[in-house]
Structure formats: structure tokens, C-alpha cells
């Protein structure tokens, strides 16, 4: 059944990609737009370090590494989890009624309803910044540090996907997307461009206990930058994947209480 679901999801994605590729010029322009628009956050960091040599002990290159990883995490989650991000439209139009009567898992169908290939533009920018950060930083790259980056990407993608799932679940009760969730999704991407401890102790506590951003950003970053030798920090991003469990339980709670919104 799992292999069948995976094949079905791949089929969903291939249909969306082929459909998008029918308008190649439009797709390329949207990818370029994503690439250029997201540079505004980079320029904010650039001009900050034109005035200051470091921010709470972090150098320009170290902040760029942090920013690039968080941007990659968010872009991957948005690419694959776009169906949850646009779920309010699915509920409003009554499309979720059709999803429920189909003999497939509703999460699979929601994920397969949208695949945002244009987010490749953000990923290109993130990779460019990451490469620059690698070349200019003093990080000694080892297999353990490469593994830490891979785990950060997996954990961060899961974390942001979980937040998108919470956003979608709230639509069962409101029929509209609640904008305050952008503080946790887009906002998480924005303030995640700096290590979390830059914002103070209270923010560090919130981002550890409530929404575990620190597990996919701050703590593994300390190992990445050589500020700690504890290999335990490498695996913390995998712990953040457990955040999907309460998100899934909340989703199931919302599905059980869903009443048709009509069409």
C-alpha cells in the first residue's frame, strides 16, 4: 500500500510538472521572480554587515550559512506542501468533500493537489548563498558536518510542513486561512536567517519548547560552526520530525469535525 501511495504521489507530481511545462516561458519567469524577490532578505543581511562586523558573535559568512539552510528548508516544505498552504480554497470550494469519498488517504491527495516547482528559484538563491558561505567561512567540512546539514534540511522541511498542516487544519473551523499563521511559517523563514539566540533568551525558549525551530537551526548550527563538539547536536533535527505527530493528530481532529462547506 505504501509503494502504491508513493507511485500515486509521483504520478500527481508528474502531472502537475507536465502541466506547468506547457507554459515554459511563464514558468521560467516565475522561477526568476522567486529568485530575485527573495534577494531582499539577503540584501538586509548584506547591509547589516556593512555597518557591523558581527551580530552577537556571528560573522557575515556564518549568518549566510544559517540563512541559506533555513531558506532551503522552507522552500522544500513549500514546494511539496503547497497543497496545505492553499487548503482554504479547497475547503471553500467544497473540493474536500470529493477528497473524502475517494479511496485514498486525504493527506496524500492534498499534498498531490499542488506542487510548486517555481520554488526552485528560491532554492537556487539559497544554494548560491550557501556556496559563498562555505567558501568564505572558516568551517572545516567533515562527513559529520555534511550529515548535520542533511539532517537540518530533513528536519526543517518536516517542521515547516507540520506548520502548513496546522494552518490547513484551522480551515476546517474557519473556512478561511488565518493570517496569523504566517508569523510561524513565512515569519519563521524571515527571523530564521539569523541564529535564534540573536533574539534573546525568551525567543530561544519559545523556539525550543513551543515550535522547535532551534532543533533544525540553532543547535545543529553550533556544531556546524565548531562552537560545540557534541555529536548529539547533529541528530537534533531528526527529533524535530516528531513535531509532525501532534500536527497529524490535530489534522485528524479537524477531519473528524469537518462539515461540508458546500460549493
PDB file of C-alpha atoms in Angstrom:
ATOM      1  CA  UNK A   1       0.000   0.000   0.000  1.00  0.00           C
ATOM      2  CA  UNK A   2       2.863   2.388   0.858  1.00  0.00           C
ATOM      3  CA  UNK A   3       4.519   1.769  -2.515  1.00  0.00           C
ATOM      4  CA  UNK A   4       1.159   2.297  -4.183  1.00  0.00           C
ATOM      5  CA  UNK A   5       0.711   5.627  -2.379  1.00  0.00           C
ATOM      6  CA  UNK A   6       4.223   6.694  -3.350  1.00  0.00           C
ATOM      7  CA  UNK A   7       3.588   5.833  -7.007  1.00  0.00           C
ATOM      8  CA  UNK A   8       0.334   7.760  -6.891  1.00  0.00           C
ATOM      9  CA  UNK A   9       2.038  10.817  -5.383  1.00  0.00           C
ATOM     10  CA  UNK A  10       4.779  10.687  -8.027  1.00  0.00           C
ATOM     11  CA  UNK A  11       2.036  10.487 -10.655  1.00  0.00           C
ATOM     12  CA  UNK A  12       0.334  13.553  -9.148  1.00  0.00           C
ATOM     13  CA  UNK A  13       3.598  15.495  -9.227  1.00  0.00           C
ATOM     14  CA  UNK A  14       4.436  14.413 -12.779  1.00  0.00           C
ATOM     15  CA  UNK A  15       1.012  15.583 -13.994  1.00  0.00           C
ATOM     16  CA  UNK A  16       1.464  18.984 -12.331  1.00  0.00           C
ATOM     17  CA  UNK A  17       5.012  19.384 -13.668  1.00  0.00           C
ATOM     18  CA  UNK A  18       3.978  18.425 -17.207  1.00  0.00           C
ATOM     19  CA  UNK A  19       1.079  20.851 -16.995  1.00  0.00           C
ATOM     20  CA  UNK A  20       3.374  23.652 -15.805  1.00  0.00           C
ATOM     21  CA  UNK A  21       5.902  22.867 -18.529  1.00  0.00           C
ATOM     22  CA  UNK A  22       3.259  23.565 -21.168  1.00  0.00           C
ATOM     23  CA  UNK A  23       3.902  27.247 -20.467  1.00  0.00           C
ATOM     24  CA  UNK A  24       7.687  27.233 -20.291  1.00  0.00           C
ATOM     25  CA  UNK A  25       8.148  30.991 -20.588  1.00  0.00           C
ATOM     26  CA  UNK A  26       5.686  31.657 -17.776  1.00  0.00           C
ATOM     27  CA  UNK A  27       7.345  29.028 -15.599  1.00  0.00           C
ATOM     28  CA  UNK A  28      10.840  30.425 -16.196  1.00  0.00           C
ATOM     29  CA  UNK A  29       9.661  33.952 -15.445  1.00  0.00           C
ATOM     30  CA  UNK A  30       8.073  32.793 -12.186  1.00  0.00           C
ATOM     31  CA  UNK A  31      11.257  30.965 -11.208  1.00  0.00           C
ATOM     32  CA  UNK A  32      13.263  34.113 -11.962  1.00  0.00           C
ATOM     33  CA  UNK A  33      10.744  36.138  -9.965  1.00  0.00           C
ATOM     34  CA  UNK A  34      11.159  33.863  -6.946  1.00  0.00           C
ATOM     35  CA  UNK A  35      14.926  34.116  -7.315  1.00  0.00           C
ATOM     36  CA  UNK A  36      15.006  37.918  -7.496  1.00  0.00           C
ATOM     37  CA  UNK A  37      12.276  38.767  -4.985  1.00  0.00           C
ATOM     38  CA  UNK A  38      13.779  36.637  -2.237  1.00  0.00           C
ATOM     39  CA  UNK A  39      17.076  38.508  -2.590  1.00  0.00           C
ATOM     40  CA  UNK A  40      15.532  41.294  -0.493  1.00  0.00           C
ATOM     41  CA  UNK A  41      16.221  39.235   2.648  1.00  0.00           C
ATOM     42  CA  UNK A  42      19.812  38.708   1.525  1.00  0.00           C
ATOM     43  CA  UNK A  43      20.314  42.433   0.992  1.00  0.00           C
ATOM     44  CA  UNK A  44      19.053  43.043   4.527  1.00  0.00           C
ATOM     45  CA  UNK A  45      21.865  40.837   5.843  1.00  0.00           C
ATOM     46  CA  UNK A  46      24.390  42.399   3.477  1.00  0.00           C
ATOM     47  CA  UNK A  47      23.671  45.973   4.541  1.00  0.00           C
ATOM     48  CA  UNK A  48      23.602  44.958   8.211  1.00  0.00           C
ATOM     49  CA  UNK A  49      27.167  43.681   7.946  1.00  0.00           C
ATOM     50  CA  UNK A  50      28.280  46.759   6.056  1.00  0.00           C
ATOM     51  CA  UNK A  51      27.762  48.559   9.353  1.00  0.00           C
ATOM     52  CA  UNK A  52      28.678  45.850  11.885  1.00  0.00           C
ATOM     53  CA  UNK A  53      31.481  43.280  11.844  1.00  0.00           C
ATOM     54  CA  UNK A  54      29.409  40.660  13.649  1.00  0.00           C
ATOM     55  CA  UNK A  55      25.984  40.081  15.193  1.00  0.00           C
ATOM     56  CA  UNK A  56      26.233  38.573  18.675  1.00  0.00           C
ATOM     57  CA  UNK A  57      29.493  36.915  17.717  1.00  0.00           C
ATOM     58  CA  UNK A  58      28.336  35.563  14.341  1.00  0.00           C
ATOM     59  CA  UNK A  59      30.255  36.663  11.270  1.00  0.00           C
ATOM     60  CA  UNK A  60      28.791  37.535   7.893  1.00  0.00           C
ATOM     61  CA  UNK A  61      29.681  34.138   6.394  1.00  0.00           C
ATOM     62  CA  UNK A  62      28.247  32.246   9.367  1.00  0.00           C
ATOM     63  CA  UNK A  63      24.952  34.124   9.145  1.00  0.00           C
ATOM     64  CA  UNK A  64      24.803  33.416   5.401  1.00  0.00           C
ATOM     65  CA  UNK A  65      25.214  29.680   6.088  1.00  0.00           C
ATOM     66  CA  UNK A  66      22.362  29.869   8.585  1.00  0.00           C
ATOM     67  CA  UNK A  67      20.153  31.872   6.223  1.00  0.00           C
ATOM     68  CA  UNK A  68      20.811  29.581   3.250  1.00  0.00           C
ATOM     69  CA  UNK A  69      19.925  26.426   5.195  1.00  0.00           C
ATOM     70  CA  UNK A  70      16.674  27.886   6.582  1.00  0.00           C
ATOM     71  CA  UNK A  71      15.701  29.171   3.118  1.00  0.00           C
ATOM     72  CA  UNK A  72      16.288  25.705   1.670  1.00  0.00           C
ATOM     73  CA  UNK A  73      14.207  24.125   4.439  1.00  0.00           C
ATOM     74  CA  UNK A  74      11.299  26.482   3.834  1.00  0.00           C
ATOM     75  CA  UNK A  75      11.492  26.222   0.041  1.00  0.00           C
ATOM     76  CA  UNK A  76      11.423  22.417   0.141  1.00  0.00           C
ATOM     77  CA  UNK A  77       8.450  22.420   2.516  1.00  0.00           C
ATOM     78  CA  UNK A  78       6.601  24.962   0.391  1.00  0.00           C
ATOM     79  CA  UNK A  79       7.352  23.060  -2.808  1.00  0.00           C
ATOM     80  CA  UNK A  80       5.998  19.748  -1.532  1.00  0.00           C
ATOM     81  CA  UNK A  81       3.449  21.067   0.968  1.00  0.00           C
ATOM     82  CA  UNK A  82       1.831  23.771  -1.151  1.00  0.00           C
ATOM     83  CA  UNK A  83      -1.456  21.869  -1.059  1.00  0.00           C
ATOM     84  CA  UNK A  84      -1.713  22.575   2.679  1.00  0.00           C
ATOM     85  CA  UNK A  85      -0.730  26.214   2.191  1.00  0.00           C
ATOM     86  CA  UNK A  86      -3.645  26.695  -0.243  1.00  0.00           C
ATOM     87  CA  UNK A  87      -6.036  24.422   1.621  1.00  0.00           C
ATOM     88  CA  UNK A  88      -8.517  27.175   2.487  1.00  0.00           C
ATOM     89  CA  UNK A  89      -9.524  27.319  -1.199  1.00  0.00           C
ATOM     90  CA  UNK A  90     -10.052  23.547  -1.274  1.00  0.00           C
ATOM     91  CA  UNK A  91     -12.405  23.760   1.713  1.00  0.00           C
ATOM     92  CA  UNK A  92     -14.259  26.842   0.491  1.00  0.00           C
ATOM     93  CA  UNK A  93     -14.968  25.332  -2.925  1.00  0.00           C
ATOM     94  CA  UNK A  94     -16.215  22.094  -1.399  1.00  0.00           C
ATOM     95  CA  UNK A  95     -13.407  20.104  -3.022  1.00  0.00           C
ATOM     96  CA  UNK A  96     -12.519  18.393   0.240  1.00  0.00           C
ATOM     97  CA  UNK A  97     -15.868  16.582   0.092  1.00  0.00           C
ATOM     98  CA  UNK A  98     -14.681  14.814  -3.056  1.00  0.00           C
ATOM     99  CA  UNK A  99     -11.323  14.048  -1.448  1.00  0.00           C
ATOM    100  CA  UNK A 100     -13.057  12.296   1.465  1.00  0.00           C
ATOM    101  CA  UNK A 101     -15.073   9.935  -0.751  1.00  0.00           C
ATOM    102  CA  UNK A 102     -12.055   8.786  -2.735  1.00  0.00           C
ATOM    103  CA  UNK A 103     -10.386   5.533  -1.619  1.00  0.00           C
ATOM    104  CA  UNK A 104      -7.056   7.197  -0.860  1.00  0.00           C
ATOM    105  CA  UNK A 105      -5.548   8.950   2.139  1.00  0.00           C
ATOM    106  CA  UNK A 106      -6.707  12.571   2.267  1.00  0.00           C
ATOM    107  CA  UNK A 107      -3.244  13.886   3.193  1.00  0.00           C
ATOM    108  CA  UNK A 108      -1.778  12.232   0.098  1.00  0.00           C
ATOM    109  CA  UNK A 109      -4.450  13.832  -2.060  1.00  0.00           C
ATOM    110  CA  UNK A 110      -3.954  17.292  -0.544  1.00  0.00           C
ATOM    111  CA  UNK A 111      -0.187  17.061  -0.995  1.00  0.00           C
ATOM    112  CA  UNK A 112      -0.675  15.866  -4.557  1.00  0.00           C
ATOM    113  CA  UNK A 113      -3.068  18.691  -5.403  1.00  0.00           C
ATOM    114  CA  UNK A 114      -0.229  21.215  -5.757  1.00  0.00           C
ATOM    115  CA  UNK A 115       3.496  21.018  -6.406  1.00  0.00           C
ATOM    116  CA  UNK A 116       5.216  24.403  -6.561  1.00  0.00           C
ATOM    117  CA  UNK A 117       8.098  23.829  -8.963  1.00  0.00           C
ATOM    118  CA  UNK A 118       8.683  27.588  -9.218  1.00  0.00           C
ATOM    119  CA  UNK A 119      10.166  27.479  -5.692  1.00  0.00           C
ATOM    120  CA  UNK A 120      13.277  26.197  -7.444  1.00  0.00           C
ATOM    121  CA  UNK A 121      14.094  29.901  -7.823  1.00  0.00           C
ATOM    122  CA  UNK A 122      14.429  30.326  -4.057  1.00  0.00           C
ATOM    123  CA  UNK A 123      16.428  27.131  -3.825  1.00  0.00           C
ATOM    124  CA  UNK A 124      18.890  28.379  -6.448  1.00  0.00           C
ATOM    125  CA  UNK A 125      19.387  31.552  -4.433  1.00  0.00           C
ATOM    126  CA  UNK A 126      19.840  29.553  -1.225  1.00  0.00           C
ATOM    127  CA  UNK A 127      22.416  27.286  -2.884  1.00  0.00           C
ATOM    128  CA  UNK A 128      24.336  30.299  -4.215  1.00  0.00           C
ATOM    129  CA  UNK A 129      24.448  31.870  -0.747  1.00  0.00           C
ATOM    130  CA  UNK A 130      25.363  28.532   0.841  1.00  0.00           C
ATOM    131  CA  UNK A 131      28.281  28.002  -1.540  1.00  0.00           C
ATOM    132  CA  UNK A 132      29.515  31.539  -0.855  1.00  0.00           C
ATOM    133  CA  UNK A 133      29.237  30.905   2.889  1.00  0.00           C
ATOM    134  CA  UNK A 134      31.235  27.688   2.557  1.00  0.00           C
ATOM    135  CA  UNK A 135      33.996  29.374   0.556  1.00  0.00           C
ATOM    136  CA  UNK A 136      34.347  32.364   2.891  1.00  0.00           C
ATOM    137  CA  UNK A 137      33.764  30.810   6.315  1.00  0.00           C
ATOM    138  CA  UNK A 138      36.310  29.055   8.484  1.00  0.00           C
ATOM    139  CA  UNK A 139      34.232  25.888   8.782  1.00  0.00           C
ATOM    140  CA  UNK A 140      36.248  22.696   8.386  1.00  0.00           C
ATOM    141  CA  UNK A 141      33.911  20.441   6.445  1.00  0.00           C
ATOM    142  CA  UNK A 142      33.844  16.823   7.584  1.00  0.00           C
ATOM    143  CA  UNK A 143      31.437  13.981   6.970  1.00  0.00           C
ATOM    144  CA  UNK A 144      29.761  14.708  10.322  1.00  0.00           C
ATOM    145  CA  UNK A 145      29.147  18.349   9.386  1.00  0.00           C
ATOM    146  CA  UNK A 146      27.780  17.392   5.961  1.00  0.00           C
ATOM    147  CA  UNK A 147      25.486  14.925   7.723  1.00  0.00           C
ATOM    148  CA  UNK A 148      24.376  17.707  10.071  1.00  0.00           C
ATOM    149  CA  UNK A 149      23.358  19.854   7.076  1.00  0.00           C
ATOM    150  CA  UNK A 150      21.402  16.961   5.533  1.00  0.00           C
ATOM    151  CA  UNK A 151      19.585  16.342   8.826  1.00  0.00           C
ATOM    152  CA  UNK A 152      18.887  20.077   9.178  1.00  0.00           C
ATOM    153  CA  UNK A 153      17.228  20.089   5.753  1.00  0.00           C
ATOM    154  CA  UNK A 154      15.138  16.992   6.523  1.00  0.00           C
ATOM    155  CA  UNK A 155      14.105  18.220   9.958  1.00  0.00           C
ATOM    156  CA  UNK A 156      13.410  21.767   8.792  1.00  0.00           C
ATOM    157  CA  UNK A 157      11.303  20.574   5.857  1.00  0.00           C
ATOM    158  CA  UNK A 158       9.279  18.399   8.257  1.00  0.00           C
ATOM    159  CA  UNK A 159       8.872  21.265  10.738  1.00  0.00           C
ATOM    160  CA  UNK A 160       7.605  23.785   8.189  1.00  0.00           C
ATOM    161  CA  UNK A 161       5.379  21.110   6.603  1.00  0.00           C
ATOM    162  CA  UNK A 162       3.865  20.495  10.037  1.00  0.00           C
ATOM    163  CA  UNK A 163       3.132  24.209  10.396  1.00  0.00           C
ATOM    164  CA  UNK A 164       1.453  24.214   6.976  1.00  0.00           C
ATOM    165  CA  UNK A 165      -0.635  21.246   8.162  1.00  0.00           C
ATOM    166  CA  UNK A 166      -1.745  23.196  11.259  1.00  0.00           C
ATOM    167  CA  UNK A 167      -2.661  26.128   9.015  1.00  0.00           C
ATOM    168  CA  UNK A 168      -4.735  23.801   6.831  1.00  0.00           C
ATOM    169  CA  UNK A 169      -6.465  22.174   9.817  1.00  0.00           C
ATOM    170  CA  UNK A 170      -7.631  25.544  11.134  1.00  0.00           C
ATOM    171  CA  UNK A 171      -9.504  25.988   7.848  1.00  0.00           C
ATOM    172  CA  UNK A 172     -11.895  23.212   8.898  1.00  0.00           C
ATOM    173  CA  UNK A 173     -13.200  25.525  11.604  1.00  0.00           C
ATOM    174  CA  UNK A 174     -12.876  28.939   9.930  1.00  0.00           C
ATOM    175  CA  UNK A 175     -13.216  28.149   6.170  1.00  0.00           C
ATOM    176  CA  UNK A 176     -10.560  30.837   5.707  1.00  0.00           C
ATOM    177  CA  UNK A 177      -6.804  30.816   6.104  1.00  0.00           C
ATOM    178  CA  UNK A 178      -5.761  32.605   9.295  1.00  0.00           C
ATOM    179  CA  UNK A 179      -3.060  35.141   8.517  1.00  0.00           C
ATOM    180  CA  UNK A 180      -1.502  34.920  11.977  1.00  0.00           C
ATOM    181  CA  UNK A 181      -0.051  31.539  10.947  1.00  0.00           C
ATOM    182  CA  UNK A 182       2.245  33.429   8.574  1.00  0.00           C
ATOM    183  CA  UNK A 183       4.111  34.579  11.675  1.00  0.00           C
ATOM    184  CA  UNK A 184       5.145  30.955  12.194  1.00  0.00           C
ATOM    185  CA  UNK A 185       5.698  29.986   8.531  1.00  0.00           C
ATOM    186  CA  UNK A 186       6.940  32.952   6.496  1.00  0.00           C
ATOM    187  CA  UNK A 187       7.960  34.634   9.738  1.00  0.00           C
ATOM    188  CA  UNK A 188       9.982  31.580  10.707  1.00  0.00           C
ATOM    189  CA  UNK A 189      11.839  31.846   7.428  1.00  0.00           C
ATOM    190  CA  UNK A 190      12.484  35.558   7.939  1.00  0.00           C
ATOM    191  CA  UNK A 191      13.764  35.584  11.512  1.00  0.00           C
ATOM    192  CA  UNK A 192      15.440  32.227  10.899  1.00  0.00           C
ATOM    193  CA  UNK A 193      18.011  33.986   8.725  1.00  0.00           C
ATOM    194  CA  UNK A 194      19.852  34.813  11.950  1.00  0.00           C
ATOM    195  CA  UNK A 195      20.685  32.250  14.654  1.00  0.00           C
ATOM    196  CA  UNK A 196      17.786  32.178  17.138  1.00  0.00           C
ATOM    197  CA  UNK A 197      19.871  33.290  20.147  1.00  0.00           C
ATOM    198  CA  UNK A 198      20.306  36.692  18.464  1.00  0.00           C
ATOM    199  CA  UNK A 199      16.709  37.466  19.510  1.00  0.00           C
ATOM    200  CA  UNK A 200      17.244  36.804  23.208  1.00  0.00           C
ATOM    201  CA  UNK A 201      16.612  34.139  25.831  1.00  0.00           C
ATOM    202  CA  UNK A 202      12.805  34.225  25.690  1.00  0.00           C
ATOM    203  CA  UNK A 203      12.741  33.678  21.948  1.00  0.00           C
ATOM    204  CA  UNK A 204      15.236  30.838  22.325  1.00  0.00           C
ATOM    205  CA  UNK A 205      12.953  29.179  24.888  1.00  0.00           C
ATOM    206  CA  UNK A 206       9.844  29.621  22.708  1.00  0.00           C
ATOM    207  CA  UNK A 207      11.661  28.209  19.666  1.00  0.00           C
ATOM    208  CA  UNK A 208      12.767  25.183  21.663  1.00  0.00           C
ATOM    209  CA  UNK A 209       9.681  24.276  23.723  1.00  0.00           C
ATOM    210  CA  UNK A 210       6.707  25.507  21.653  1.00  0.00           C
ATOM    211  CA  UNK A 211       7.769  25.459  17.992  1.00  0.00           C
ATOM    212  CA  UNK A 212      11.133  23.620  17.789  1.00  0.00           C
ATOM    213  CA  UNK A 213      12.919  25.877  15.311  1.00  0.00           C
ATOM    214  CA  UNK A 214      16.113  25.605  17.357  1.00  0.00           C
ATOM    215  CA  UNK A 215      16.326  21.866  16.700  1.00  0.00           C
ATOM    216  CA  UNK A 216      16.669  22.464  12.966  1.00  0.00           C
ATOM    217  CA  UNK A 217      18.594  25.732  13.137  1.00  0.00           C
ATOM    218  CA  UNK A 218      20.339  26.982  16.287  1.00  0.00           C
ATOM    219  CA  UNK A 219      21.664  23.824  17.959  1.00  0.00           C
ATOM    220  CA  UNK A 220      22.960  21.938  14.898  1.00  0.00           C
ATOM    221  CA  UNK A 221      24.374  25.253  13.643  1.00  0.00           C
ATOM    222  CA  UNK A 222      26.529  25.410  16.790  1.00  0.00           C
ATOM    223  CA  UNK A 223      28.111  22.102  15.796  1.00  0.00           C
ATOM    224  CA  UNK A 224      28.402  23.194  12.188  1.00  0.00           C
ATOM    225  CA  UNK A 225      30.315  26.327  13.177  1.00  0.00           C
ATOM    226  CA  UNK A 226      32.579  24.443  15.596  1.00  0.00           C
ATOM    227  CA  UNK A 227      31.112  26.070  18.725  1.00  0.00           C
ATOM    228  CA  UNK A 228      30.461  22.672  20.270  1.00  0.00           C
ATOM    229  CA  UNK A 229      31.970  19.240  19.737  1.00  0.00           C
ATOM    230  CA  UNK A 230      28.919  17.311  20.948  1.00  0.00           C
ATOM    231  CA  UNK A 231      27.791  14.973  18.161  1.00  0.00           C
ATOM    232  CA  UNK A 232      24.378  14.883  19.883  1.00  0.00           C
ATOM    233  CA  UNK A 233      23.630  18.207  18.157  1.00  0.00           C
ATOM    234  CA  UNK A 234      23.907  16.535  14.750  1.00  0.00           C
ATOM    235  CA  UNK A 235      20.834  14.396  15.379  1.00  0.00           C
ATOM    236  CA  UNK A 236      18.582  17.015  16.977  1.00  0.00           C
ATOM    237  CA  UNK A 237      16.974  17.920  13.603  1.00  0.00           C
ATOM    238  CA  UNK A 238      15.681  14.343  13.382  1.00  0.00           C
ATOM    239  CA  UNK A 239      13.928  14.860  16.728  1.00  0.00           C
ATOM    240  CA  UNK A 240      12.092  17.817  15.143  1.00  0.00           C
ATOM    241  CA  UNK A 241      10.447  15.356  12.732  1.00  0.00           C
ATOM    242  CA  UNK A 242       8.405  14.174  15.747  1.00  0.00           C
ATOM    243  CA  UNK A 243       6.669  17.573  15.569  1.00  0.00           C
ATOM    244  CA  UNK A 244       4.646  16.039  12.728  1.00  0.00           C
ATOM    245  CA  UNK A 245       2.895  13.733  15.218  1.00  0.00           C
ATOM    246  CA  UNK A 246       0.884  16.438  17.076  1.00  0.00           C
ATOM    247  CA  UNK A 247       0.298  18.165  13.727  1.00  0.00           C
ATOM    248  CA  UNK A 248      -1.149  14.937  12.303  1.00  0.00           C
ATOM    249  CA  UNK A 249      -3.292  14.388  15.421  1.00  0.00           C
ATOM    250  CA  UNK A 250      -4.647  17.925  15.102  1.00  0.00           C
ATOM    251  CA  UNK A 251      -5.381  17.228  11.423  1.00  0.00           C
ATOM    252  CA  UNK A 252      -7.314  14.065  12.323  1.00  0.00           C
ATOM    253  CA  UNK A 253      -9.238  16.057  14.927  1.00  0.00           C
ATOM    254  CA  UNK A 254     -10.165  18.609  12.250  1.00  0.00           C
ATOM    255  CA  UNK A 255     -11.190  15.960   9.680  1.00  0.00           C
ATOM    256  CA  UNK A 256     -13.499  14.252  12.184  1.00  0.00           C
ATOM    257  CA  UNK A 257     -15.244  17.547  12.873  1.00  0.00           C
ATOM    258  CA  UNK A 258     -15.377  18.748   9.284  1.00  0.00           C
ATOM    259  CA  UNK A 259     -18.802  19.616   7.929  1.00  0.00           C
ATOM    260  CA  UNK A 260     -19.297  20.161   4.234  1.00  0.00           C
ATOM    261  CA  UNK A 261     -18.869  23.777   3.188  1.00  0.00           C
ATOM    262  CA  UNK A 262     -20.987  23.305   0.074  1.00  0.00           C
ATOM    263  CA  UNK A 263     -19.727  24.504  -3.300  1.00  0.00           C
TER     264      UNK A 263
END
